[in-house]
Amino acid sequence: KKRKIQAYAERLDKAALMDKDNIIEVNSREVHCDDDHPLVYYVIPTETNKAVCGYCNKTFVYVETQPKA
């Protein structure tokens, strides 16, 4: 299973490098995408902190929110 996760993470990194304008930072692990295609939902895994839309290759990157001082 770890090998599959690593291969998925490498694919995500390559997709993100190819199109930096398609990267969206989010503060939730549950995201959705409907950019000129059917609505799809993703849960961002803790192993990669990234999810890539299978339709448009938009990359969602999970970023933890900073605690307010």
PDB file of N, CA and C in Angstrom:
ATOM      1  N   LYS A   1       0.826  -1.193   0.000  1.00  0.00           N
ATOM      2  CA  LYS A   1       0.000   0.000   0.000  1.00  0.00           C
ATOM      3  C   LYS A   1       0.872   1.260   0.000  1.00  0.00           C
ATOM      4  N   LYS A   2       1.984   1.233   0.753  1.00  0.00           N
ATOM      5  CA  LYS A   2       2.863   2.405   0.799  1.00  0.00           C
ATOM      6  C   LYS A   2       3.433   2.722  -0.576  1.00  0.00           C
ATOM      7  N   ARG A   3       3.709   1.695  -1.361  1.00  0.00           N
ATOM      8  CA  ARG A   3       4.259   1.905  -2.700  1.00  0.00           C
ATOM      9  C   ARG A   3       3.245   2.629  -3.586  1.00  0.00           C
ATOM     10  N   LYS A   4       1.968   2.263  -3.454  1.00  0.00           N
ATOM     11  CA  LYS A   4       0.915   2.933  -4.226  1.00  0.00           C
ATOM     12  C   LYS A   4       0.776   4.387  -3.803  1.00  0.00           C
ATOM     13  N   ILE A   5       0.848   4.649  -2.500  1.00  0.00           N
ATOM     14  CA  ILE A   5       0.748   6.021  -2.004  1.00  0.00           C
ATOM     15  C   ILE A   5       1.921   6.850  -2.511  1.00  0.00           C
ATOM     16  N   GLN A   6       3.127   6.270  -2.493  1.00  0.00           N
ATOM     17  CA  GLN A   6       4.313   6.990  -2.971  1.00  0.00           C
ATOM     18  C   GLN A   6       4.190   7.297  -4.462  1.00  0.00           C
ATOM     19  N   ALA A   7       3.726   6.340  -5.251  1.00  0.00           N
ATOM     20  CA  ALA A   7       3.552   6.569  -6.685  1.00  0.00           C
ATOM     21  C   ALA A   7       2.512   7.657  -6.931  1.00  0.00           C
ATOM     22  N   TYR A   8       1.442   7.651  -6.141  1.00  0.00           N
ATOM     23  CA  TYR A   8       0.406   8.678  -6.266  1.00  0.00           C
ATOM     24  C   TYR A   8       0.980  10.055  -5.914  1.00  0.00           C
ATOM     25  N   ALA A   9       1.771  10.126  -4.857  1.00  0.00           N
ATOM     26  CA  ALA A   9       2.374  11.396  -4.446  1.00  0.00           C
ATOM     27  C   ALA A   9       3.309  11.931  -5.529  1.00  0.00           C
ATOM     28  N   GLU A  10       4.067  11.054  -6.158  1.00  0.00           N
ATOM     29  CA  GLU A  10       4.966  11.492  -7.232  1.00  0.00           C
ATOM     30  C   GLU A  10       4.174  12.016  -8.426  1.00  0.00           C
ATOM     31  N   ARG A  11       3.059  11.373  -8.744  1.00  0.00           N
ATOM     32  CA  ARG A  11       2.217  11.841  -9.849  1.00  0.00           C
ATOM     33  C   ARG A  11       1.629  13.214  -9.525  1.00  0.00           C
ATOM     34  N   LEU A  12       1.235  13.408  -8.273  1.00  0.00           N
ATOM     35  CA  LEU A  12       0.704  14.704  -7.855  1.00  0.00           C
ATOM     36  C   LEU A  12       1.760  15.790  -7.989  1.00  0.00           C
ATOM     37  N   ASP A  13       2.985  15.498  -7.576  1.00  0.00           N
ATOM     38  CA  ASP A  13       4.051  16.482  -7.657  1.00  0.00           C
ATOM     39  C   ASP A  13       4.341  16.860  -9.107  1.00  0.00           C
ATOM     40  N   LYS A  14       4.359  15.887  -9.992  1.00  0.00           N
ATOM     41  CA  LYS A  14       4.603  16.172 -11.407  1.00  0.00           C
ATOM     42  C   LYS A  14       3.484  17.023 -11.992  1.00  0.00           C
ATOM     43  N   ALA A  15       2.244  16.710 -11.646  1.00  0.00           N
ATOM     44  CA  ALA A  15       1.108  17.482 -12.155  1.00  0.00           C
ATOM     45  C   ALA A  15       1.171  18.919 -11.647  1.00  0.00           C
ATOM     46  N   ALA A  16       1.549  19.089 -10.398  1.00  0.00           N
ATOM     47  CA  ALA A  16       1.618  20.436  -9.822  1.00  0.00           C
ATOM     48  C   ALA A  16       2.729  21.248 -10.471  1.00  0.00           C
ATOM     49  N   LEU A  17       3.852  20.628 -10.740  1.00  0.00           N
ATOM     50  CA  LEU A  17       4.956  21.349 -11.353  1.00  0.00           C
ATOM     51  C   LEU A  17       4.630  21.788 -12.773  1.00  0.00           C
ATOM     52  N   MET A  18       3.816  21.012 -13.476  1.00  0.00           N
ATOM     53  CA  MET A  18       3.480  21.335 -14.855  1.00  0.00           C
ATOM     54  C   MET A  18       2.555  22.537 -14.943  1.00  0.00           C
ATOM     55  N   ASP A  19       1.729  22.770 -13.954  1.00  0.00           N
ATOM     56  CA  ASP A  19       0.747  23.847 -14.043  1.00  0.00           C
ATOM     57  C   ASP A  19       0.557  24.510 -12.684  1.00  0.00           C
ATOM     58  N   LYS A  20       1.461  25.418 -12.339  1.00  0.00           N
ATOM     59  CA  LYS A  20       1.407  26.069 -11.024  1.00  0.00           C
ATOM     60  C   LYS A  20       0.175  26.946 -10.860  1.00  0.00           C
ATOM     61  N   ASP A  21      -0.445  27.404 -11.948  1.00  0.00           N
ATOM     62  CA  ASP A  21      -1.656  28.210 -11.852  1.00  0.00           C
ATOM     63  C   ASP A  21      -2.859  27.375 -11.437  1.00  0.00           C
ATOM     64  N   ASN A  22      -2.713  26.080 -11.484  1.00  0.00           N
ATOM     65  CA  ASN A  22      -3.815  25.171 -11.177  1.00  0.00           C
ATOM     66  C   ASN A  22      -3.739  24.640  -9.748  1.00  0.00           C
ATOM     67  N   ILE A  23      -2.929  25.260  -8.890  1.00  0.00           N
ATOM     68  CA  ILE A  23      -2.763  24.820  -7.505  1.00  0.00           C
ATOM     69  C   ILE A  23      -3.620  25.699  -6.597  1.00  0.00           C
ATOM     70  N   ILE A  24      -4.396  25.053  -5.739  1.00  0.00           N
ATOM     71  CA  ILE A  24      -5.261  25.778  -4.819  1.00  0.00           C
ATOM     72  C   ILE A  24      -4.956  25.313  -3.397  1.00  0.00           C
ATOM     73  N   GLU A  25      -4.590  26.241  -2.532  1.00  0.00           N
ATOM     74  CA  GLU A  25      -4.367  25.915  -1.130  1.00  0.00           C
ATOM     75  C   GLU A  25      -5.700  25.948  -0.400  1.00  0.00           C
ATOM     76  N   VAL A  26      -5.957  24.905   0.398  1.00  0.00           N
ATOM     77  CA  VAL A  26      -7.216  24.797   1.123  1.00  0.00           C
ATOM     78  C   VAL A  26      -6.945  24.488   2.590  1.00  0.00           C
ATOM     79  N   ASN A  27      -7.903  24.814   3.451  1.00  0.00           N
ATOM     80  CA  ASN A  27      -7.784  24.562   4.881  1.00  0.00           C
ATOM     81  C   ASN A  27      -8.690  23.436   5.349  1.00  0.00           C
ATOM     82  N   SER A  28      -9.254  22.696   4.417  1.00  0.00           N
ATOM     83  CA  SER A  28     -10.119  21.565   4.726  1.00  0.00           C
ATOM     84  C   SER A  28      -9.648  20.363   3.928  1.00  0.00           C
ATOM     85  N   ARG A  29      -9.748  19.193   4.508  1.00  0.00           N
ATOM     86  CA  ARG A  29      -9.355  17.978   3.779  1.00  0.00           C
ATOM     87  C   ARG A  29     -10.452  17.508   2.822  1.00  0.00           C
ATOM     88  N   GLU A  30     -11.641  18.049   2.957  1.00  0.00           N
ATOM     89  CA  GLU A  30     -12.742  17.699   2.054  1.00  0.00           C
ATOM     90  C   GLU A  30     -12.912  18.833   1.051  1.00  0.00           C
ATOM     91  N   VAL A  31     -12.724  18.522  -0.234  1.00  0.00           N
ATOM     92  CA  VAL A  31     -12.814  19.538  -1.282  1.00  0.00           C
ATOM     93  C   VAL A  31     -13.697  19.031  -2.415  1.00  0.00           C
ATOM     94  N   HIS A  32     -14.117  19.957  -3.260  1.00  0.00           N
ATOM     95  CA  HIS A  32     -14.877  19.572  -4.446  1.00  0.00           C
ATOM     96  C   HIS A  32     -14.388  20.397  -5.630  1.00  0.00           C
ATOM     97  N   CYS A  33     -14.659  19.895  -6.824  1.00  0.00           N
ATOM     98  CA  CYS A  33     -14.252  20.582  -8.047  1.00  0.00           C
ATOM     99  C   CYS A  33     -15.357  20.409  -9.086  1.00  0.00           C
ATOM    100  N   ASP A  34     -15.676  21.497  -9.796  1.00  0.00           N
ATOM    101  CA  ASP A  34     -16.686  21.428 -10.867  1.00  0.00           C
ATOM    102  C   ASP A  34     -16.331  22.415 -11.982  1.00  0.00           C
ATOM    103  N   ASP A  35     -15.064  22.474 -12.308  1.00  0.00           N
ATOM    104  CA  ASP A  35     -14.528  23.409 -13.293  1.00  0.00           C
ATOM    105  C   ASP A  35     -14.771  22.887 -14.717  1.00  0.00           C
ATOM    106  N   ASP A  36     -15.940  23.171 -15.281  1.00  0.00           N
ATOM    107  CA  ASP A  36     -16.328  22.713 -16.630  1.00  0.00           C
ATOM    108  C   ASP A  36     -16.364  21.191 -16.758  1.00  0.00           C
ATOM    109  N   HIS A  37     -16.757  20.509 -15.692  1.00  0.00           N
ATOM    110  CA  HIS A  37     -16.920  19.056 -15.716  1.00  0.00           C
ATOM    111  C   HIS A  37     -17.885  18.680 -14.592  1.00  0.00           C
ATOM    112  N   PRO A  38     -18.293  17.416 -14.525  1.00  0.00           N
ATOM    113  CA  PRO A  38     -19.199  17.017 -13.445  1.00  0.00           C
ATOM    114  C   PRO A  38     -18.595  17.310 -12.070  1.00  0.00           C
ATOM    115  N   LEU A  39     -19.445  17.589 -11.101  1.00  0.00           N
ATOM    116  CA  LEU A  39     -19.023  17.856  -9.735  1.00  0.00           C
ATOM    117  C   LEU A  39     -18.415  16.587  -9.127  1.00  0.00           C
ATOM    118  N   VAL A  40     -17.212  16.720  -8.593  1.00  0.00           N
ATOM    119  CA  VAL A  40     -16.547  15.595  -7.944  1.00  0.00           C
ATOM    120  C   VAL A  40     -16.035  16.049  -6.578  1.00  0.00           C
ATOM    121  N   TYR A  41     -15.970  15.107  -5.638  1.00  0.00           N
ATOM    122  CA  TYR A  41     -15.517  15.380  -4.283  1.00  0.00           C
ATOM    123  C   TYR A  41     -14.254  14.572  -4.004  1.00  0.00           C
ATOM    124  N   TYR A  42     -13.351  15.169  -3.220  1.00  0.00           N
ATOM    125  CA  TYR A  42     -12.111  14.499  -2.840  1.00  0.00           C
ATOM    126  C   TYR A  42     -11.861  14.698  -1.354  1.00  0.00           C
ATOM    127  N   VAL A  43     -11.206  13.724  -0.750  1.00  0.00           N
ATOM    128  CA  VAL A  43     -10.711  13.847   0.617  1.00  0.00           C
ATOM    129  C   VAL A  43      -9.188  13.825   0.504  1.00  0.00           C
ATOM    130  N   ILE A  44      -8.552  14.871   0.995  1.00  0.00           N
ATOM    131  CA  ILE A  44      -7.102  14.995   0.879  1.00  0.00           C
ATOM    132  C   ILE A  44      -6.445  14.097   1.926  1.00  0.00           C
ATOM    133  N   PRO A  45      -5.622  13.134   1.488  1.00  0.00           N
ATOM    134  CA  PRO A  45      -5.004  12.213   2.444  1.00  0.00           C
ATOM    135  C   PRO A  45      -3.890  12.879   3.257  1.00  0.00           C
ATOM    136  N   THR A  46      -3.709  12.407   4.488  1.00  0.00           N
ATOM    137  CA  THR A  46      -2.665  12.963   5.356  1.00  0.00           C
ATOM    138  C   THR A  46      -1.270  12.599   4.865  1.00  0.00           C
ATOM    139  N   GLU A  47      -1.149  11.513   4.110  1.00  0.00           N
ATOM    140  CA  GLU A  47       0.168  11.079   3.628  1.00  0.00           C
ATOM    141  C   GLU A  47       0.756  12.053   2.612  1.00  0.00           C
ATOM    142  N   THR A  48      -0.093  12.660   1.778  1.00  0.00           N
ATOM    143  CA  THR A  48       0.404  13.520   0.699  1.00  0.00           C
ATOM    144  C   THR A  48       0.024  14.984   0.870  1.00  0.00           C
ATOM    145  N   ASN A  49      -1.064  15.236   1.608  1.00  0.00           N
ATOM    146  CA  ASN A  49      -1.630  16.586   1.760  1.00  0.00           C
ATOM    147  C   ASN A  49      -2.002  17.211   0.417  1.00  0.00           C
ATOM    148  N   LYS A  50      -2.278  16.370  -0.578  1.00  0.00           N
ATOM    149  CA  LYS A  50      -2.645  16.848  -1.909  1.00  0.00           C
ATOM    150  C   LYS A  50      -3.705  15.947  -2.516  1.00  0.00           C
ATOM    151  N   ALA A  51      -4.524  16.533  -3.375  1.00  0.00           N
ATOM    152  CA  ALA A  51      -5.470  15.767  -4.186  1.00  0.00           C
ATOM    153  C   ALA A  51      -5.535  16.435  -5.547  1.00  0.00           C
ATOM    154  N   VAL A  52      -5.607  15.645  -6.597  1.00  0.00           N
ATOM    155  CA  VAL A  52      -5.655  16.162  -7.963  1.00  0.00           C
ATOM    156  C   VAL A  52      -6.971  15.749  -8.605  1.00  0.00           C
ATOM    157  N   CYS A  53      -7.663  16.716  -9.193  1.00  0.00           N
ATOM    158  CA  CYS A  53      -8.919  16.416  -9.879  1.00  0.00           C
ATOM    159  C   CYS A  53      -8.632  15.543 -11.095  1.00  0.00           C
ATOM    160  N   GLY A  54      -9.370  14.472 -11.208  1.00  0.00           N
ATOM    161  CA  GLY A  54      -9.198  13.550 -12.319  1.00  0.00           C
ATOM    162  C   GLY A  54      -9.669  14.101 -13.653  1.00  0.00           C
ATOM    163  N   TYR A  55     -10.448  15.167 -13.633  1.00  0.00           N
ATOM    164  CA  TYR A  55     -10.953  15.768 -14.868  1.00  0.00           C
ATOM    165  C   TYR A  55     -10.059  16.899 -15.374  1.00  0.00           C
ATOM    166  N   CYS A  56      -9.713  17.840 -14.493  1.00  0.00           N
ATOM    167  CA  CYS A  56      -9.020  19.054 -14.957  1.00  0.00           C
ATOM    168  C   CYS A  56      -7.613  19.212 -14.382  1.00  0.00           C
ATOM    169  N   ASN A  57      -7.173  18.253 -13.589  1.00  0.00           N
ATOM    170  CA  ASN A  57      -5.842  18.270 -12.971  1.00  0.00           C
ATOM    171  C   ASN A  57      -5.618  19.426 -12.004  1.00  0.00           C
ATOM    172  N   LYS A  58      -6.676  20.055 -11.541  1.00  0.00           N
ATOM    173  CA  LYS A  58      -6.533  21.075 -10.506  1.00  0.00           C
ATOM    174  C   LYS A  58      -5.993  20.371  -9.261  1.00  0.00           C
ATOM    175  N   THR A  59      -4.978  20.965  -8.645  1.00  0.00           N
ATOM    176  CA  THR A  59      -4.328  20.361  -7.494  1.00  0.00           C
ATOM    177  C   THR A  59      -4.733  21.104  -6.227  1.00  0.00           C
ATOM    178  N   PHE A  60      -5.308  20.387  -5.289  1.00  0.00           N
ATOM    179  CA  PHE A  60      -5.704  20.947  -4.000  1.00  0.00           C
ATOM    180  C   PHE A  60      -4.636  20.562  -2.985  1.00  0.00           C
ATOM    181  N   VAL A  61      -4.041  21.562  -2.320  1.00  0.00           N
ATOM    182  CA  VAL A  61      -2.989  21.331  -1.339  1.00  0.00           C
ATOM    183  C   VAL A  61      -3.508  21.756   0.029  1.00  0.00           C
ATOM    184  N   TYR A  62      -3.501  20.814   0.965  1.00  0.00           N
ATOM    185  CA  TYR A  62      -3.968  21.107   2.321  1.00  0.00           C
ATOM    186  C   TYR A  62      -2.907  21.876   3.085  1.00  0.00           C
ATOM    187  N   VAL A  63      -3.318  23.003   3.679  1.00  0.00           N
ATOM    188  CA  VAL A  63      -2.452  23.838   4.516  1.00  0.00           C
ATOM    189  C   VAL A  63      -3.175  24.060   5.838  1.00  0.00           C
ATOM    190  N   GLU A  64      -2.511  23.724   6.931  1.00  0.00           N
ATOM    191  CA  GLU A  64      -3.135  23.935   8.243  1.00  0.00           C
ATOM    192  C   GLU A  64      -3.265  25.426   8.535  1.00  0.00           C
ATOM    193  N   THR A  65      -4.350  25.779   9.156  1.00  0.00           N
ATOM    194  CA  THR A  65      -4.528  27.183   9.542  1.00  0.00           C
ATOM    195  C   THR A  65      -3.664  27.480  10.763  1.00  0.00           C
ATOM    196  N   GLN A  66      -3.138  28.672  10.803  1.00  0.00           N
ATOM    197  CA  GLN A  66      -2.316  29.097  11.936  1.00  0.00           C
ATOM    198  C   GLN A  66      -3.231  29.543  13.073  1.00  0.00           C
ATOM    199  N   PRO A  67      -2.916  29.127  14.296  1.00  0.00           N
ATOM    200  CA  PRO A  67      -3.747  29.573  15.429  1.00  0.00           C
ATOM    201  C   PRO A  67      -3.652  31.090  15.598  1.00  0.00           C
ATOM    202  N   LYS A  68      -4.773  31.699  15.929  1.00  0.00           N
ATOM    203  CA  LYS A  68      -4.788  33.149  16.138  1.00  0.00           C
ATOM    204  C   LYS A  68      -4.152  33.489  17.486  1.00  0.00           C
ATOM    205  N   ALA A  69      -3.333  34.499  17.466  1.00  0.00           N
ATOM    206  CA  ALA A  69      -2.623  34.897  18.699  1.00  0.00           C
ATOM    207  C   ALA A  69      -3.502  35.699  19.622  1.00  0.00           C
TER     208      ALA A  69
END
